[in-house]
PDB file of C-alpha atoms and ligand atoms in Angstrom:
ATOM      1  CA  UNK A  95     127.847 -32.395 130.082  1.00  0.00           C
ATOM      2  CA  UNK A  96     130.428 -33.273 132.665  1.00  0.00           C
ATOM      3  CA  UNK A  97     130.264 -35.824 135.473  1.00  0.00           C
ATOM      4  CA  UNK A  98     128.659 -33.303 137.847  1.00  0.00           C
ATOM      5  CA  UNK A  99     125.857 -32.594 135.366  1.00  0.00           C
ATOM      6  CA  UNK A 100     124.897 -36.258 135.581  1.00  0.00           C
ATOM      7  CA  UNK A 101     124.262 -35.984 139.327  1.00  0.00           C
ATOM      8  CA  UNK A 102     122.682 -32.560 138.933  1.00  0.00           C
ATOM      9  CA  UNK A 103     120.210 -33.906 136.397  1.00  0.00           C
ATOM     10  CA  UNK A 104     119.258 -36.721 138.749  1.00  0.00           C
ATOM     11  CA  UNK A 105     118.613 -34.280 141.584  1.00  0.00           C
ATOM     12  CA  UNK A 106     116.623 -31.928 139.353  1.00  0.00           C
ATOM     13  CA  UNK A 107     114.581 -34.869 138.055  1.00  0.00           C
ATOM     14  CA  UNK A 108     115.764 -34.275 134.474  1.00  0.00           C
ATOM     15  CA  UNK A 109     116.125 -37.513 132.534  1.00  0.00           C
ATOM     16  CA  UNK A 110     119.500 -38.288 130.960  1.00  0.00           C
ATOM     17  CA  UNK A 111     119.562 -39.428 127.327  1.00  0.00           C
ATOM     18  CA  UNK A 112     122.360 -41.624 126.060  1.00  0.00           C
ATOM     19  CA  UNK A 113     122.821 -43.457 122.772  1.00  0.00           C
ATOM     20  CA  UNK A 114     125.574 -45.634 121.414  1.00  0.00           C
ATOM     21  CA  UNK A 115     127.705 -44.292 118.599  1.00  0.00           C
ATOM     22  CA  UNK A 116     130.585 -45.936 116.789  1.00  0.00           C
ATOM     23  CA  UNK A 117     131.508 -43.874 113.732  1.00  0.00           C
ATOM     24  CA  UNK A 118     132.308 -40.348 112.556  1.00  0.00           C
ATOM     25  CA  UNK A 119     129.264 -39.797 110.327  1.00  0.00           C
ATOM     26  CA  UNK A 120     126.790 -40.803 113.036  1.00  0.00           C
ATOM     27  CA  UNK A 121     128.722 -38.739 115.567  1.00  0.00           C
ATOM     28  CA  UNK A 122     128.352 -35.696 113.296  1.00  0.00           C
ATOM     29  CA  UNK A 123     124.590 -36.262 113.213  1.00  0.00           C
ATOM     30  CA  UNK A 124     124.384 -36.782 116.992  1.00  0.00           C
ATOM     31  CA  UNK A 125     126.514 -33.693 117.594  1.00  0.00           C
ATOM     32  CA  UNK A 126     123.656 -31.654 116.133  1.00  0.00           C
ATOM     33  CA  UNK A 127     121.092 -33.140 118.538  1.00  0.00           C
ATOM     34  CA  UNK A 128     120.388 -32.495 122.213  1.00  0.00           C
ATOM     35  CA  UNK A 129     121.468 -36.004 123.269  1.00  0.00           C
ATOM     36  CA  UNK A 130     123.326 -35.794 126.594  1.00  0.00           C
ATOM     37  CA  UNK A 131     125.895 -38.513 126.191  1.00  0.00           C
ATOM     38  CA  UNK A 132     127.376 -40.870 123.593  1.00  0.00           C
ATOM     39  CA  UNK A 133     128.477 -44.387 124.439  1.00  0.00           C
ATOM     40  CA  UNK A 134     131.068 -46.110 122.310  1.00  0.00           C
ATOM     41  CA  UNK A 135     129.790 -49.468 123.497  1.00  0.00           C
ATOM     42  CA  UNK A 136     131.503 -52.789 123.065  1.00  0.00           C
ATOM     43  CA  UNK A 137     128.300 -53.644 121.159  1.00  0.00           C
ATOM     44  CA  UNK A 138     130.375 -52.168 118.304  1.00  0.00           C
ATOM     45  CA  UNK A 139     131.633 -55.729 117.780  1.00  0.00           C
ATOM     46  CA  UNK A 140     128.073 -56.721 116.852  1.00  0.00           C
ATOM     47  CA  UNK A 141     126.632 -53.623 115.177  1.00  0.00           C
ATOM     48  CA  UNK A 142     129.680 -52.608 113.131  1.00  0.00           C
ATOM     49  CA  UNK A 143     131.662 -55.811 112.779  1.00  0.00           C
ATOM     50  CA  UNK A 144     128.933 -58.483 112.669  1.00  0.00           C
ATOM     51  CA  UNK A 145     130.133 -60.600 115.594  1.00  0.00           C
ATOM     52  CA  UNK A 146     127.442 -62.499 117.505  1.00  0.00           C
ATOM     53  CA  UNK A 147     128.312 -61.002 120.916  1.00  0.00           C
ATOM     54  CA  UNK A 148     130.548 -58.406 122.560  1.00  0.00           C
ATOM     55  CA  UNK A 149     133.289 -60.842 123.536  1.00  0.00           C
ATOM     56  CA  UNK A 150     135.018 -60.133 120.240  1.00  0.00           C
ATOM     57  CA  UNK A 151     135.445 -56.420 120.958  1.00  0.00           C
ATOM     58  CA  UNK A 152     139.124 -55.583 121.363  1.00  0.00           C
ATOM     59  CA  UNK A 153     140.917 -52.601 122.818  1.00  0.00           C
ATOM     60  CA  UNK A 154     142.165 -51.700 119.349  1.00  0.00           C
ATOM     61  CA  UNK A 155     138.583 -51.756 118.048  1.00  0.00           C
ATOM     62  CA  UNK A 156     137.440 -49.529 120.919  1.00  0.00           C
ATOM     63  CA  UNK A 157     140.348 -47.130 120.378  1.00  0.00           C
ATOM     64  CA  UNK A 158     139.624 -46.816 116.676  1.00  0.00           C
ATOM     65  CA  UNK A 159     135.872 -46.195 117.111  1.00  0.00           C
ATOM     66  CA  UNK A 160     136.278 -43.899 120.120  1.00  0.00           C
ATOM     67  CA  UNK A 161     138.669 -41.709 118.146  1.00  0.00           C
ATOM     68  CA  UNK A 162     136.243 -41.552 115.190  1.00  0.00           C
ATOM     69  CA  UNK A 163     133.311 -40.587 117.439  1.00  0.00           C
ATOM     70  CA  UNK A 164     135.429 -37.996 119.204  1.00  0.00           C
ATOM     71  CA  UNK A 165     136.389 -36.404 115.867  1.00  0.00           C
ATOM     72  CA  UNK A 166     132.714 -36.186 114.922  1.00  0.00           C
ATOM     73  CA  UNK A 167     131.243 -35.027 118.244  1.00  0.00           C
ATOM     74  CA  UNK A 168     134.014 -33.329 120.181  1.00  0.00           C
ATOM     75  CA  UNK A 169     131.525 -31.273 122.233  1.00  0.00           C
ATOM     76  CA  UNK A 170     129.610 -34.305 123.514  1.00  0.00           C
ATOM     77  CA  UNK A 171     130.365 -36.307 126.641  1.00  0.00           C
ATOM     78  CA  UNK A 172     131.746 -39.604 125.338  1.00  0.00           C
ATOM     79  CA  UNK A 173     131.909 -42.796 127.381  1.00  0.00           C
ATOM     80  CA  UNK A 174     133.906 -45.692 125.987  1.00  0.00           C
ATOM     81  CA  UNK A 175     133.568 -49.341 126.992  1.00  0.00           C
ATOM     82  CA  UNK A 176     136.525 -51.254 128.354  1.00  0.00           C
ATOM     83  CA  UNK A 177     136.234 -54.468 126.334  1.00  0.00           C
ATOM     84  CA  UNK A 178     136.141 -58.069 127.503  1.00  0.00           C
ATOM     85  CA  UNK A 179     139.021 -58.947 129.891  1.00  0.00           C
ATOM     86  CA  UNK A 180     140.883 -55.690 129.213  1.00  0.00           C
ATOM     87  CA  UNK A 181     140.392 -54.733 132.899  1.00  0.00           C
ATOM     88  CA  UNK A 182     140.864 -58.178 134.407  1.00  0.00           C
ATOM     89  CA  UNK A 183     144.645 -58.374 134.086  1.00  0.00           C
ATOM     90  CA  UNK A 184     147.275 -56.644 136.193  1.00  0.00           C
ATOM     91  CA  UNK A 185     146.595 -53.162 137.540  1.00  0.00           C
ATOM     92  CA  UNK A 186     149.191 -51.753 135.207  1.00  0.00           C
ATOM     93  CA  UNK A 187     147.650 -53.383 132.111  1.00  0.00           C
ATOM     94  CA  UNK A 188     144.147 -52.385 133.198  1.00  0.00           C
ATOM     95  CA  UNK A 189     145.219 -48.772 133.630  1.00  0.00           C
ATOM     96  CA  UNK A 190     146.910 -48.816 130.233  1.00  0.00           C
ATOM     97  CA  UNK A 191     143.651 -50.014 128.652  1.00  0.00           C
ATOM     98  CA  UNK A 192     141.742 -47.119 130.223  1.00  0.00           C
ATOM     99  CA  UNK A 193     144.508 -44.735 129.173  1.00  0.00           C
ATOM    100  CA  UNK A 194     144.130 -45.826 125.536  1.00  0.00           C
ATOM    101  CA  UNK A 195     140.405 -45.006 125.564  1.00  0.00           C
ATOM    102  CA  UNK A 196     140.847 -41.667 127.331  1.00  0.00           C
ATOM    103  CA  UNK A 197     143.641 -40.649 124.971  1.00  0.00           C
ATOM    104  CA  UNK A 198     141.405 -41.573 122.031  1.00  0.00           C
ATOM    105  CA  UNK A 199     138.900 -38.925 123.084  1.00  0.00           C
ATOM    106  CA  UNK A 200     136.651 -40.481 125.739  1.00  0.00           C
ATOM    107  CA  UNK A 201     135.717 -38.468 128.827  1.00  0.00           C
ATOM    108  CA  UNK A 202     134.928 -41.594 130.841  1.00  0.00           C
ATOM    109  CA  UNK A 203     135.156 -45.365 130.620  1.00  0.00           C
ATOM    110  CA  UNK A 204     132.475 -47.938 131.370  1.00  0.00           C
ATOM    111  CA  UNK A 205     133.054 -51.397 132.741  1.00  0.00           C
ATOM    112  CA  UNK A 206     130.775 -54.271 133.654  1.00  0.00           C
ATOM    113  CA  UNK A 207     130.016 -55.618 137.137  1.00  0.00           C
ATOM    114  CA  UNK A 208     131.373 -54.913 140.592  1.00  0.00           C
ATOM    115  CA  UNK A 209     132.999 -58.112 141.839  1.00  0.00           C
ATOM    116  CA  UNK A 210     136.758 -57.865 141.496  1.00  0.00           C
ATOM    117  CA  UNK A 211     136.602 -54.400 139.909  1.00  0.00           C
ATOM    118  CA  UNK A 212     136.249 -52.107 142.909  1.00  0.00           C
ATOM    119  CA  UNK A 213     139.978 -51.458 143.623  1.00  0.00           C
ATOM    120  CA  UNK A 214     140.516 -50.732 139.918  1.00  0.00           C
ATOM    121  CA  UNK A 215     137.565 -48.315 139.824  1.00  0.00           C
ATOM    122  CA  UNK A 216     138.976 -46.524 142.883  1.00  0.00           C
ATOM    123  CA  UNK A 217     142.387 -46.368 141.249  1.00  0.00           C
ATOM    124  CA  UNK A 218     140.960 -44.932 138.020  1.00  0.00           C
ATOM    125  CA  UNK A 219     138.837 -42.287 139.682  1.00  0.00           C
ATOM    126  CA  UNK A 220     141.765 -41.259 141.894  1.00  0.00           C
ATOM    127  CA  UNK A 221     143.859 -41.038 138.727  1.00  0.00           C
ATOM    128  CA  UNK A 222     141.430 -38.717 136.943  1.00  0.00           C
ATOM    129  CA  UNK A 223     139.378 -41.196 134.941  1.00  0.00           C
ATOM    130  CA  UNK A 224     135.609 -41.088 135.491  1.00  0.00           C
ATOM    131  CA  UNK A 225     133.991 -44.523 135.542  1.00  0.00           C
ATOM    132  CA  UNK A 226     130.451 -45.525 134.619  1.00  0.00           C
ATOM    133  CA  UNK A 227     129.376 -48.831 136.151  1.00  0.00           C
ATOM    134  CA  UNK A 228     127.145 -51.425 134.504  1.00  0.00           C
ATOM    135  CA  UNK A 229     124.994 -54.059 136.249  1.00  0.00           C
ATOM    136  CA  UNK A 230     122.272 -56.488 135.231  1.00  0.00           C
ATOM    137  CA  UNK A 231     122.562 -58.289 131.933  1.00  0.00           C
ATOM    138  CA  UNK A 232     126.255 -57.710 131.337  1.00  0.00           C
ATOM    139  CA  UNK A 233     127.117 -59.512 128.129  1.00  0.00           C
ATOM    140  CA  UNK A 234     130.816 -59.886 128.925  1.00  0.00           C
ATOM    141  CA  UNK A 235     129.678 -62.374 131.584  1.00  0.00           C
ATOM    142  CA  UNK A 236     127.120 -64.123 129.353  1.00  0.00           C
ATOM    143  CA  UNK A 237     128.646 -67.588 129.736  1.00  0.00           C
ATOM    144  CA  UNK A 238     128.553 -67.291 133.516  1.00  0.00           C
ATOM    145  CA  UNK A 239     124.983 -65.975 133.393  1.00  0.00           C
ATOM    146  CA  UNK A 240     123.830 -68.990 131.377  1.00  0.00           C
ATOM    147  CA  UNK A 241     122.886 -66.841 128.377  1.00  0.00           C
ATOM    148  CA  UNK A 242     121.183 -63.542 127.735  1.00  0.00           C
ATOM    149  CA  UNK A 243     118.193 -63.236 130.045  1.00  0.00           C
ATOM    150  CA  UNK A 244     116.614 -60.767 132.442  1.00  0.00           C
ATOM    151  CA  UNK A 245     118.702 -60.514 135.610  1.00  0.00           C
ATOM    152  CA  UNK A 246     117.727 -59.870 139.225  1.00  0.00           C
ATOM    153  CA  UNK A 247     114.461 -61.815 139.232  1.00  0.00           C
ATOM    154  CA  UNK A 248     115.243 -63.901 142.300  1.00  0.00           C
ATOM    155  CA  UNK A 249     115.386 -62.266 145.697  1.00  0.00           C
ATOM    156  CA  UNK A 250     119.020 -63.221 146.224  1.00  0.00           C
ATOM    157  CA  UNK A 251     120.061 -61.868 142.809  1.00  0.00           C
ATOM    158  CA  UNK A 252     118.142 -58.653 143.442  1.00  0.00           C
ATOM    159  CA  UNK A 253     119.746 -58.188 146.872  1.00  0.00           C
ATOM    160  CA  UNK A 254     123.197 -58.793 145.412  1.00  0.00           C
ATOM    161  CA  UNK A 255     122.594 -56.234 142.675  1.00  0.00           C
ATOM    162  CA  UNK A 256     121.415 -53.619 145.157  1.00  0.00           C
ATOM    163  CA  UNK A 257     124.589 -54.136 147.171  1.00  0.00           C
ATOM    164  CA  UNK A 258     126.777 -54.041 144.065  1.00  0.00           C
ATOM    165  CA  UNK A 259     125.177 -50.749 143.032  1.00  0.00           C
ATOM    166  CA  UNK A 260     126.060 -49.218 146.402  1.00  0.00           C
ATOM    167  CA  UNK A 261     129.606 -50.613 146.189  1.00  0.00           C
ATOM    168  CA  UNK A 262     130.091 -49.142 142.717  1.00  0.00           C
ATOM    169  CA  UNK A 263     128.875 -45.771 143.937  1.00  0.00           C
ATOM    170  CA  UNK A 264     131.197 -45.954 146.932  1.00  0.00           C
ATOM    171  CA  UNK A 265     134.140 -46.915 144.691  1.00  0.00           C
ATOM    172  CA  UNK A 266     133.611 -43.680 142.756  1.00  0.00           C
ATOM    173  CA  UNK A 267     131.379 -44.442 139.757  1.00  0.00           C
ATOM    174  CA  UNK A 268     129.610 -41.275 138.581  1.00  0.00           C
ATOM    175  CA  UNK A 269     126.697 -43.170 136.964  1.00  0.00           C
ATOM    176  CA  UNK A 270     125.438 -46.684 136.542  1.00  0.00           C
ATOM    177  CA  UNK A 271     123.912 -48.506 133.575  1.00  0.00           C
ATOM    178  CA  UNK A 272     121.202 -51.006 134.544  1.00  0.00           C
ATOM    179  CA  UNK A 273     120.470 -53.487 131.782  1.00  0.00           C
ATOM    180  CA  UNK A 274     117.521 -55.885 131.501  1.00  0.00           C
ATOM    181  CA  UNK A 275     116.298 -56.007 135.064  1.00  0.00           C
ATOM    182  CA  UNK A 276     112.767 -55.787 136.490  1.00  0.00           C
ATOM    183  CA  UNK A 277     111.309 -52.277 136.685  1.00  0.00           C
ATOM    184  CA  UNK A 278     110.766 -52.484 140.445  1.00  0.00           C
ATOM    185  CA  UNK A 279     114.370 -53.508 141.127  1.00  0.00           C
ATOM    186  CA  UNK A 280     115.652 -50.661 138.930  1.00  0.00           C
ATOM    187  CA  UNK A 281     113.422 -48.283 140.893  1.00  0.00           C
ATOM    188  CA  UNK A 282     114.799 -49.463 144.233  1.00  0.00           C
ATOM    189  CA  UNK A 283     118.408 -49.224 143.048  1.00  0.00           C
ATOM    190  CA  UNK A 284     117.789 -45.769 141.575  1.00  0.00           C
ATOM    191  CA  UNK A 285     116.257 -44.528 144.822  1.00  0.00           C
ATOM    192  CA  UNK A 286     119.108 -45.921 146.897  1.00  0.00           C
ATOM    193  CA  UNK A 287     121.836 -44.041 144.999  1.00  0.00           C
ATOM    194  CA  UNK A 288     122.859 -40.404 144.744  1.00  0.00           C
ATOM    195  CA  UNK A 289     124.510 -41.097 141.366  1.00  0.00           C
ATOM    196  CA  UNK A 290     122.182 -41.503 138.384  1.00  0.00           C
ATOM    197  CA  UNK A 291     121.118 -44.785 136.840  1.00  0.00           C
ATOM    198  CA  UNK A 292     120.740 -45.119 133.083  1.00  0.00           C
ATOM    199  CA  UNK A 293     118.489 -47.948 132.018  1.00  0.00           C
ATOM    200  CA  UNK A 294     118.178 -50.219 129.023  1.00  0.00           C
ATOM    201  CA  UNK A 295     115.390 -52.708 129.501  1.00  0.00           C
ATOM    202  CA  UNK A 296     115.124 -51.540 133.105  1.00  0.00           C
ATOM    203  CA  UNK A 297     111.821 -49.660 132.985  1.00  0.00           C
ATOM    204  CA  UNK A 298     110.928 -46.007 133.462  1.00  0.00           C
ATOM    205  CA  UNK A 299     112.151 -45.237 136.991  1.00  0.00           C
ATOM    206  CA  UNK A 300     115.827 -44.950 136.085  1.00  0.00           C
ATOM    207  CA  UNK A 301     117.365 -41.470 135.840  1.00  0.00           C
ATOM    208  CA  UNK A 302     118.030 -41.889 132.141  1.00  0.00           C
ATOM    209  CA  UNK A 303     117.826 -44.239 129.185  1.00  0.00           C
ATOM    210  CA  UNK A 304     120.303 -45.640 126.700  1.00  0.00           C
ATOM    211  CA  UNK A 305     119.592 -47.411 123.425  1.00  0.00           C
ATOM    212  CA  UNK A 306     121.766 -48.774 120.671  1.00  0.00           C
ATOM    213  CA  UNK A 307     121.789 -46.326 117.721  1.00  0.00           C
ATOM    214  CA  UNK A 308     121.021 -49.013 115.128  1.00  0.00           C
ATOM    215  CA  UNK A 309     118.087 -50.300 117.203  1.00  0.00           C
ATOM    216  CA  UNK A 310     116.363 -46.980 117.769  1.00  0.00           C
ATOM    217  CA  UNK A 311     116.846 -45.988 114.124  1.00  0.00           C
ATOM    218  CA  UNK A 312     115.343 -49.236 112.853  1.00  0.00           C
ATOM    219  CA  UNK A 313     118.571 -50.262 111.135  1.00  0.00           C
ATOM    220  CA  UNK A 314     118.804 -53.606 112.867  1.00  0.00           C
ATOM    221  CA  UNK A 315     115.708 -55.593 112.050  1.00  0.00           C
ATOM    222  CA  UNK A 316     117.207 -58.981 112.996  1.00  0.00           C
ATOM    223  CA  UNK A 317     117.161 -58.090 116.679  1.00  0.00           C
ATOM    224  CA  UNK A 318     114.049 -56.770 118.392  1.00  0.00           C
ATOM    225  CA  UNK A 319     114.017 -57.330 122.144  1.00  0.00           C
ATOM    226  CA  UNK A 320     111.021 -56.102 124.154  1.00  0.00           C
ATOM    227  CA  UNK A 321     112.849 -53.036 125.475  1.00  0.00           C
ATOM    228  CA  UNK A 322     113.699 -51.563 122.064  1.00  0.00           C
ATOM    229  CA  UNK A 323     111.507 -48.892 120.549  1.00  0.00           C
ATOM    230  CA  UNK A 324     112.121 -48.080 116.901  1.00  0.00           C
ATOM    231  CA  UNK A 325     111.856 -44.294 116.502  1.00  0.00           C
ATOM    232  CA  UNK A 326     112.581 -44.185 112.754  1.00  0.00           C
ATOM    233  CA  UNK A 327     112.069 -46.930 110.162  1.00  0.00           C
ATOM    234  CA  UNK A 328     115.651 -46.353 109.040  1.00  0.00           C
ATOM    235  CA  UNK A 329     116.237 -49.575 107.130  1.00  0.00           C
ATOM    236  CA  UNK A 330     113.081 -49.052 105.046  1.00  0.00           C
ATOM    237  CA  UNK A 331     113.970 -45.414 104.347  1.00  0.00           C
ATOM    238  CA  UNK A 332     117.536 -46.237 103.338  1.00  0.00           C
ATOM    239  CA  UNK A 333     116.449 -49.138 101.139  1.00  0.00           C
ATOM    240  CA  UNK A 334     113.885 -46.901  99.419  1.00  0.00           C
ATOM    241  CA  UNK A 335     116.540 -44.238  98.854  1.00  0.00           C
ATOM    242  CA  UNK A 336     118.923 -46.784  97.313  1.00  0.00           C
ATOM    243  CA  UNK A 337     116.168 -48.159  95.057  1.00  0.00           C
ATOM    244  CA  UNK A 338     115.395 -44.621  93.859  1.00  0.00           C
ATOM    245  CA  UNK A 339     119.081 -44.160  93.041  1.00  0.00           C
ATOM    246  CA  UNK A 340     119.244 -47.482  91.154  1.00  0.00           C
ATOM    247  CA  UNK A 341     116.122 -46.608  89.158  1.00  0.00           C
ATOM    248  CA  UNK A 342     117.440 -43.123  88.351  1.00  0.00           C
ATOM    249  CA  UNK A 343     120.738 -44.615  87.110  1.00  0.00           C
ATOM    250  CA  UNK A 344     118.976 -47.243  85.007  1.00  0.00           C
ATOM    251  CA  UNK A 345     116.547 -44.691  83.557  1.00  0.00           C
ATOM    252  CA  UNK A 346     119.415 -42.308  82.726  1.00  0.00           C
ATOM    253  CA  UNK A 347     117.875 -39.633  85.002  1.00  0.00           C
ATOM    254  CA  UNK A 348     121.014 -39.434  87.130  1.00  0.00           C
ATOM    255  CA  UNK A 349     123.336 -37.652  86.694  1.00  0.00           C
ATOM    256  CA  UNK A 350     121.772 -34.723  84.878  1.00  0.00           C
ATOM    257  CA  UNK A 351     123.256 -31.302  84.001  1.00  0.00           C
ATOM    258  CA  UNK A 352     123.309 -30.052  87.601  1.00  0.00           C
ATOM    259  CA  UNK A 353     125.643 -32.892  88.610  1.00  0.00           C
ATOM    260  CA  UNK A 354     128.053 -32.510  85.680  1.00  0.00           C
ATOM    261  CA  UNK A 355     131.174 -30.378  85.194  1.00  0.00           C
ATOM    262  CA  UNK A 356     131.432 -28.013  82.230  1.00  0.00           C
ATOM    263  CA  UNK A 357     134.644 -27.486  80.282  1.00  0.00           C
TER     264      UNK A 357
HETATM  265  O1  LIG B 547     127.814 -51.824 124.526  1.00  0.00           O
HETATM  266  C1  LIG B 547     126.677 -51.343 124.688  1.00  0.00           C
HETATM  267  O2  LIG B 547     125.951 -51.030 123.730  1.00  0.00           O
HETATM  268  C2  LIG B 547     126.201 -51.155 126.044  1.00  0.00           C
HETATM  269  C3  LIG B 547     124.774 -50.725 126.225  1.00  0.00           C
HETATM  270  C4  LIG B 547     123.890 -51.896 126.081  1.00  0.00           C
HETATM  271  C5  LIG B 547     124.563 -50.026 127.503  1.00  0.00           C
HETATM  272  O3  LIG B 547     126.920 -51.376 126.967  1.00  0.00           O
END
């Protein structure tokens, strides 16, 4: 994939598949699949570090995980999230943050919301850094949104989001994540853009879908929003595997001759 394939897929009506990835081992697994795009999301702060939201993600964290994913899936298109406030400083500091992610192995960066970000997005794209936009339930703004809830339900919010989507496209974004918004609004935004939309909790009219790796693999049973579909009961399978190992150790069945070195 490259940024032009994203648009091409939209125009051919081929859905884009994206999943988050934060570590080398998972990247190796994903590298062997047909997934179109990996997102080193700032959700890493929650899934890999146990924080309660994404506000704790740091640039250093993103650099570290982006580099690990890139080592495991060098052939995949990797998007890395600019973390909380890392792109709300001076232009020079913002550019340096994007530079860190690109030099860690990302092919593009993602940032949340349009207001106040458009000149920076223009600057990045003119400097050779593809940008993925993100609208809707953008967790970095959770305290201004009054919590984590579906966005764009009122007419004024929906209108604003439609305009923001167009502004992000005009500023140079090559794709747009739409998170937790009504299906009809996502449809209208998708139809109004020539760049693709990638939805999470935004219904089936978007040009692609993204899910968090741990959610779709059933590894995160504490969190089950309506939009998540568990495709593998991963936690159950892993727990069963560990129990089998424990029982084999206790019974003296592991290791046996095939796992032992001779003289
Ligand atoms: O960080 C993340 O996982 C994301 C997805 C929800 C799109 O931004």
